[in-house]
mmCIF file of C-alpha atoms in Angstrom:
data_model
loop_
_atom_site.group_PDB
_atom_site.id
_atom_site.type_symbol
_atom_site.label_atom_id
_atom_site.label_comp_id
_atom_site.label_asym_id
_atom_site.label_seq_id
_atom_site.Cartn_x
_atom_site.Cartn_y
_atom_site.Cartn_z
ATOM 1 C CA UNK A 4 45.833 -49.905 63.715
ATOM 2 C CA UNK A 5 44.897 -51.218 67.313
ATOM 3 C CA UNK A 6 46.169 -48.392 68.828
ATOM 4 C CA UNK A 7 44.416 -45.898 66.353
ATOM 5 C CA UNK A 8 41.061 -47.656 67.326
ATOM 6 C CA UNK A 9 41.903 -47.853 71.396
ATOM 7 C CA UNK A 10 42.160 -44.054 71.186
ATOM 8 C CA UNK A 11 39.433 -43.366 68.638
ATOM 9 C CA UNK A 12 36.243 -45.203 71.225
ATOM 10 C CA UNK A 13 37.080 -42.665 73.823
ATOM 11 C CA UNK A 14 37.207 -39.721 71.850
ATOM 12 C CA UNK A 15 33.963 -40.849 69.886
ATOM 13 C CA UNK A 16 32.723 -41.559 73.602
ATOM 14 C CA UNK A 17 33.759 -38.083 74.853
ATOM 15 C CA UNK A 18 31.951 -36.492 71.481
ATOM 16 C CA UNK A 19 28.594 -38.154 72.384
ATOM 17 C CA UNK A 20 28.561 -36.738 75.951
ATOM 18 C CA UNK A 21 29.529 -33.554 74.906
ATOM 19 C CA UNK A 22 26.177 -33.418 72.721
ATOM 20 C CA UNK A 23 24.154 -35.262 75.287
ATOM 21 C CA UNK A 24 25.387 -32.008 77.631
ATOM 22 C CA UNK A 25 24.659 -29.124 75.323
ATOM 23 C CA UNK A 26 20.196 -29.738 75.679
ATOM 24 C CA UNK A 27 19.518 -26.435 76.691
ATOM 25 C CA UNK A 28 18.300 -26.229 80.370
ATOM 26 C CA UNK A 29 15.760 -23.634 81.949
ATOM 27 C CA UNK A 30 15.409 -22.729 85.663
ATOM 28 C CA UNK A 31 11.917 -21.914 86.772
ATOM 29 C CA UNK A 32 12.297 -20.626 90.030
ATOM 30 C CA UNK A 33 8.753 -20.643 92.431
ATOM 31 C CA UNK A 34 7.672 -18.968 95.959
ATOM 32 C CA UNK A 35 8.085 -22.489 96.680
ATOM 33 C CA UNK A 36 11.711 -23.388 95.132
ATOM 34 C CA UNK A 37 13.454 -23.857 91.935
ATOM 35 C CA UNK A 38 12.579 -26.268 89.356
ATOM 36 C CA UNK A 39 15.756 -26.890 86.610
ATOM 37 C CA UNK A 40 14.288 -28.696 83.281
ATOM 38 C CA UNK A 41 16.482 -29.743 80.270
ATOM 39 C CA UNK A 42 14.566 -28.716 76.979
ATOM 40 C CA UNK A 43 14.787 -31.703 74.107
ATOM 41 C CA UNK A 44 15.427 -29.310 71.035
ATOM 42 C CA UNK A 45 16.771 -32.677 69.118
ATOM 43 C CA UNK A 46 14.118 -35.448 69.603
ATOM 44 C CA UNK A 47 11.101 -32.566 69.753
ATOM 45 C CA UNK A 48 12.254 -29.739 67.998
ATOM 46 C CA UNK A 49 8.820 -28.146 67.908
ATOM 47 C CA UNK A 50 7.704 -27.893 71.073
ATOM 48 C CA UNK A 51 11.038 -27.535 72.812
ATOM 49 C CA UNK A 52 11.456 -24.073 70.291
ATOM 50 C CA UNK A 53 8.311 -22.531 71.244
ATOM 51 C CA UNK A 54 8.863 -23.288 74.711
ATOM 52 C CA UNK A 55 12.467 -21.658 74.633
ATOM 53 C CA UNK A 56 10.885 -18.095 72.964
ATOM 54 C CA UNK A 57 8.339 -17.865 75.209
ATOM 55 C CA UNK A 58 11.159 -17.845 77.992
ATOM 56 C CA UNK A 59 13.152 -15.929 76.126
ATOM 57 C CA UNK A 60 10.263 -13.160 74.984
ATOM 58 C CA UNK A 61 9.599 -13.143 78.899
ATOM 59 C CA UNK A 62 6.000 -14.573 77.886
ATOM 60 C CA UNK A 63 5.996 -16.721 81.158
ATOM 61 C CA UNK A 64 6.553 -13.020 83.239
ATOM 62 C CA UNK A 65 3.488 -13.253 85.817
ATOM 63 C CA UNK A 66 2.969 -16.866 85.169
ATOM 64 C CA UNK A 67 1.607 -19.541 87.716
ATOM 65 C CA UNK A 68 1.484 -22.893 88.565
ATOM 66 C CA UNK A 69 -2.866 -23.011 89.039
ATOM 67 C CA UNK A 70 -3.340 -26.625 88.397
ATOM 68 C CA UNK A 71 -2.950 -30.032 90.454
ATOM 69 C CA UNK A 72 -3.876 -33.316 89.307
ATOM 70 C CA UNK A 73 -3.768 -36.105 92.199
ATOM 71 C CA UNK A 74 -5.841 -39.317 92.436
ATOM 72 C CA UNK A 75 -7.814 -37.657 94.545
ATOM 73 C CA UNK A 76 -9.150 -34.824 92.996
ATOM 74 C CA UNK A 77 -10.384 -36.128 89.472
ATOM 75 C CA UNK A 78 -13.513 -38.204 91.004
ATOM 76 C CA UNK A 79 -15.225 -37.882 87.641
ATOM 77 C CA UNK A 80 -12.638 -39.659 85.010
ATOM 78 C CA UNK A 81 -12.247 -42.878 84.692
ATOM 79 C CA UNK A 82 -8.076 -42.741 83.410
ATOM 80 C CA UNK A 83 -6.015 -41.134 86.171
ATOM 81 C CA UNK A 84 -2.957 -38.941 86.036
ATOM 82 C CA UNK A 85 -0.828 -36.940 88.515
ATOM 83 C CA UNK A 86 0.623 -33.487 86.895
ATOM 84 C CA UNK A 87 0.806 -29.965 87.875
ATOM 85 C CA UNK A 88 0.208 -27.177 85.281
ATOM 86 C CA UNK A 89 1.411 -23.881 84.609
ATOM 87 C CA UNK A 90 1.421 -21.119 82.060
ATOM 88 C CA UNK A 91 -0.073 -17.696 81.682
ATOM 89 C CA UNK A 92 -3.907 -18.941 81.860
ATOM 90 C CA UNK A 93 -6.326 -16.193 82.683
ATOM 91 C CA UNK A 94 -3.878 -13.086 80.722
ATOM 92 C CA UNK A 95 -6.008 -11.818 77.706
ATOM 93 C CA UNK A 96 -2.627 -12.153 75.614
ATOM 94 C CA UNK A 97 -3.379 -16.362 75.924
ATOM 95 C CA UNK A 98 -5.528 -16.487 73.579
ATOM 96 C CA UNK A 99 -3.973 -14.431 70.827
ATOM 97 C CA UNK A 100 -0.880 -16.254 70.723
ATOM 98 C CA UNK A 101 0.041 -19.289 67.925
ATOM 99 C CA UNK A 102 -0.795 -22.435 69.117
ATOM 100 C CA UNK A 103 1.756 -24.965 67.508
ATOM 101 C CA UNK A 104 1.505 -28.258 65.943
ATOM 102 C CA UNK A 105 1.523 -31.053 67.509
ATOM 103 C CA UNK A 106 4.520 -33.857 68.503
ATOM 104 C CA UNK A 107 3.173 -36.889 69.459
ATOM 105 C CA UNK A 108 5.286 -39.063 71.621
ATOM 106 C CA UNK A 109 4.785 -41.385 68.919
ATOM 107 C CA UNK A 110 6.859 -39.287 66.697
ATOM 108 C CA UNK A 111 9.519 -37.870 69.403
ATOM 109 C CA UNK A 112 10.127 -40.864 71.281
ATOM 110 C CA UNK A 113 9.762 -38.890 74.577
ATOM 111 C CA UNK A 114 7.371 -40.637 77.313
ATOM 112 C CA UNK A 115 5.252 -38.794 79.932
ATOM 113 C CA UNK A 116 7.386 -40.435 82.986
ATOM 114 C CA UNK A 117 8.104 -39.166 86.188
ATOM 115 C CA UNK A 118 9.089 -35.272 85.867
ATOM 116 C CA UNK A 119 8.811 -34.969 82.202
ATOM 117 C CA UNK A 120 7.613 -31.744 80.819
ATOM 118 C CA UNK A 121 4.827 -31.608 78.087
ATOM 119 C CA UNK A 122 2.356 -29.244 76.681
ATOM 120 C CA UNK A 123 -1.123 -28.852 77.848
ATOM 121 C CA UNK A 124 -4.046 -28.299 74.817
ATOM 122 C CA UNK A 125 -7.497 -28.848 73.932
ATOM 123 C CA UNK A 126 -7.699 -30.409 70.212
ATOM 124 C CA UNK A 127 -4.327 -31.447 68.701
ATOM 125 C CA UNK A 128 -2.589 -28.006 67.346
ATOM 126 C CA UNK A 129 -4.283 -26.013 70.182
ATOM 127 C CA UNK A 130 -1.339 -26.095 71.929
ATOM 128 C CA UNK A 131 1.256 -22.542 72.781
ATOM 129 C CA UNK A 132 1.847 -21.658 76.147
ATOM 130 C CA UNK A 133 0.262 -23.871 78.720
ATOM 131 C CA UNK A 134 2.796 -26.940 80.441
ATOM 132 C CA UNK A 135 2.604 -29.545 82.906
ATOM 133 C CA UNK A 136 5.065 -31.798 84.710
ATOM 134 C CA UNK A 137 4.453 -35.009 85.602
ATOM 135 C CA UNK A 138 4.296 -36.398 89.194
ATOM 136 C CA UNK A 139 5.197 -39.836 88.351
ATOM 137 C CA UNK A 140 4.684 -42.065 84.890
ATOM 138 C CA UNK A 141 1.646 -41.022 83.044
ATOM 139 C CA UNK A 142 1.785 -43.791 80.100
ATOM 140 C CA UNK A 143 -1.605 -42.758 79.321
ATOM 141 C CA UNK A 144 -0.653 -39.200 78.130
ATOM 142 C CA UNK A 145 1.522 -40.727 75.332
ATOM 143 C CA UNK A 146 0.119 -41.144 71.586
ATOM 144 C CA UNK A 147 -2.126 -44.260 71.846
ATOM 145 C CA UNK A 148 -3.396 -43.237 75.793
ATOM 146 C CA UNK A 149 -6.628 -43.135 76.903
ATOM 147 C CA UNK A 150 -6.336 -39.903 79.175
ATOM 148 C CA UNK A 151 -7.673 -37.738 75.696
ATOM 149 C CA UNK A 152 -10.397 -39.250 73.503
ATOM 150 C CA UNK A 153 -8.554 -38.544 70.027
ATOM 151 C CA UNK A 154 -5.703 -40.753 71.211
ATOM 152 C CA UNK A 155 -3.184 -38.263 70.161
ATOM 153 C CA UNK A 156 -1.515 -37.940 73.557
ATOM 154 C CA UNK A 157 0.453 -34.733 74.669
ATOM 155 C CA UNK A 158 3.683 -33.133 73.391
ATOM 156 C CA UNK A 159 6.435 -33.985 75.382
ATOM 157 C CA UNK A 160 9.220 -32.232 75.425
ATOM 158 C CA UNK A 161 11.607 -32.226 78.449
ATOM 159 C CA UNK A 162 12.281 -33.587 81.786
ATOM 160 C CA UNK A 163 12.952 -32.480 85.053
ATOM 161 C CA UNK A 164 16.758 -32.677 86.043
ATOM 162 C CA UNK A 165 16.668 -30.756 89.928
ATOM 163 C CA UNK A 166 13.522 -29.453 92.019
ATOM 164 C CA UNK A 167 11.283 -32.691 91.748
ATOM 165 C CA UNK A 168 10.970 -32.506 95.465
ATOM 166 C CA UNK A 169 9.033 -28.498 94.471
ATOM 167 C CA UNK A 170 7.355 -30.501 92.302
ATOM 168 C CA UNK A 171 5.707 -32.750 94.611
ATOM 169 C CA UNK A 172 4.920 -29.456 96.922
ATOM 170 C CA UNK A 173 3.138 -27.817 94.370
ATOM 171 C CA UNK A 174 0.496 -30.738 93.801
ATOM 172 C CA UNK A 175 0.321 -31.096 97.102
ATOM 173 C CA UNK A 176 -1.488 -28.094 98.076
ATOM 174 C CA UNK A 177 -5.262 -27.479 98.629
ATOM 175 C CA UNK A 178 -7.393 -27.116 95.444
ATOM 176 C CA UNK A 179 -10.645 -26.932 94.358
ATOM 177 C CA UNK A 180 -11.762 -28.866 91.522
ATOM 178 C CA UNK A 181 -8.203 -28.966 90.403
ATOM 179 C CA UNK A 182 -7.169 -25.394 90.661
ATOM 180 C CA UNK A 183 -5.098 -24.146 92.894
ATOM 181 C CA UNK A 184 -6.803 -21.766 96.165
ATOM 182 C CA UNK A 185 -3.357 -20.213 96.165
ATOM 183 C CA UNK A 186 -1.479 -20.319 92.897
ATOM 184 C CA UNK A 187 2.229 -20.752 92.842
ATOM 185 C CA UNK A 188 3.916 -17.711 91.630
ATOM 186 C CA UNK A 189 6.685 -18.447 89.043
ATOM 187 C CA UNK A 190 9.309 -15.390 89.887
ATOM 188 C CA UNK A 191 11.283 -16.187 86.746
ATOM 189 C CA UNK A 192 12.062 -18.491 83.915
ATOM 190 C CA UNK A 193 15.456 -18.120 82.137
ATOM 191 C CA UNK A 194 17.492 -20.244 79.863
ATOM 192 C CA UNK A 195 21.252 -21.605 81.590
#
């Protein structure tokens, strides 16, 4: 019986890395570099399946990165946060898509920490195509934050695994009220 159960914990161990492995991942490759993101499909099912059409549907084709959040830019609110956005934005097709209903962290379990990916929206449900990453922990995006009035926080639902270091590029360059001068091309989004 001891031997049965010295040979069952690895294989149980092997089982749960297996599954921890199979999170599908998406490369977003910039004018700036590549950005690799693993997509939660277990813990936010939701958002992580919208976000995998609209890469798969080629919905992100002539998408940007158009929006940096630093401390310094966002003289007028009194919460902070450090993100950079992207999405389709200004294409007439934005605003006849779904939005989706929304995850709270509260429900997921997923926290807006350094590179996690989450969906940008107005009211809750508003959100479809619009995402941000986050440039460090942003505990005031999560159900029960103060960055949105309604308290609802954002949908998380994936984190950054390779490319932070684009990441940090992207905020980095010269805005004007938050928007990019120069948007940052996204080339291509696929699913690996």
């Amino acid at each position: 019986m001891r031997k049965a159960i010295i040979f069952l914990i690895p294989a149980l161990v092997l089982v749960f890395q297996t599954i921890a492995q199979e999170l599908p991942r998406v490369e977003i490759k910039t004018d700036f570099g590549n950005i690799v993101v693993e997509i939660d499909t277990v813990n936010a099912p939701l958002t992580a399946t919208n976000f995998l059409e609209h890469v798969k549907a080629n919905t992100y084709e002539n998408a940007w990165f158009y929006r940096v959040v630093r401390m310094d830019n966002q003289p007028n609110n009194d919460v902070k946060i450090e993100v950079i956005q992207g999405g389709i934005y200004t294409e007439p097709r934005f605003e006849t898509i779904k939005p989706i209903a929304h995850e709270t962290t509260g429900t997921t379990g997923i926290k807006h920490l350094n590179g996690t990916l989450s969906m940008a929206r107005m009211e809750p449900g508003t959100a479809s195509t619009e995402f941000f990453i986050c440039v460090g922990d942003q505990p005031e995006l999560d159900f029960g934050g103060k960055r949105n009035p309604d308290g609802q926080g954002f949908a998380t639902f994936g984190q950054v695994v390779s490319g932070m270091d684009v990441v940090r590029k992207i905020q980095q360059q010269k805005d004007e009220q938050q928007t990019l001068m120069e948007k940052v091309r996204i080339k291509e989004m696929r699913v690996h």
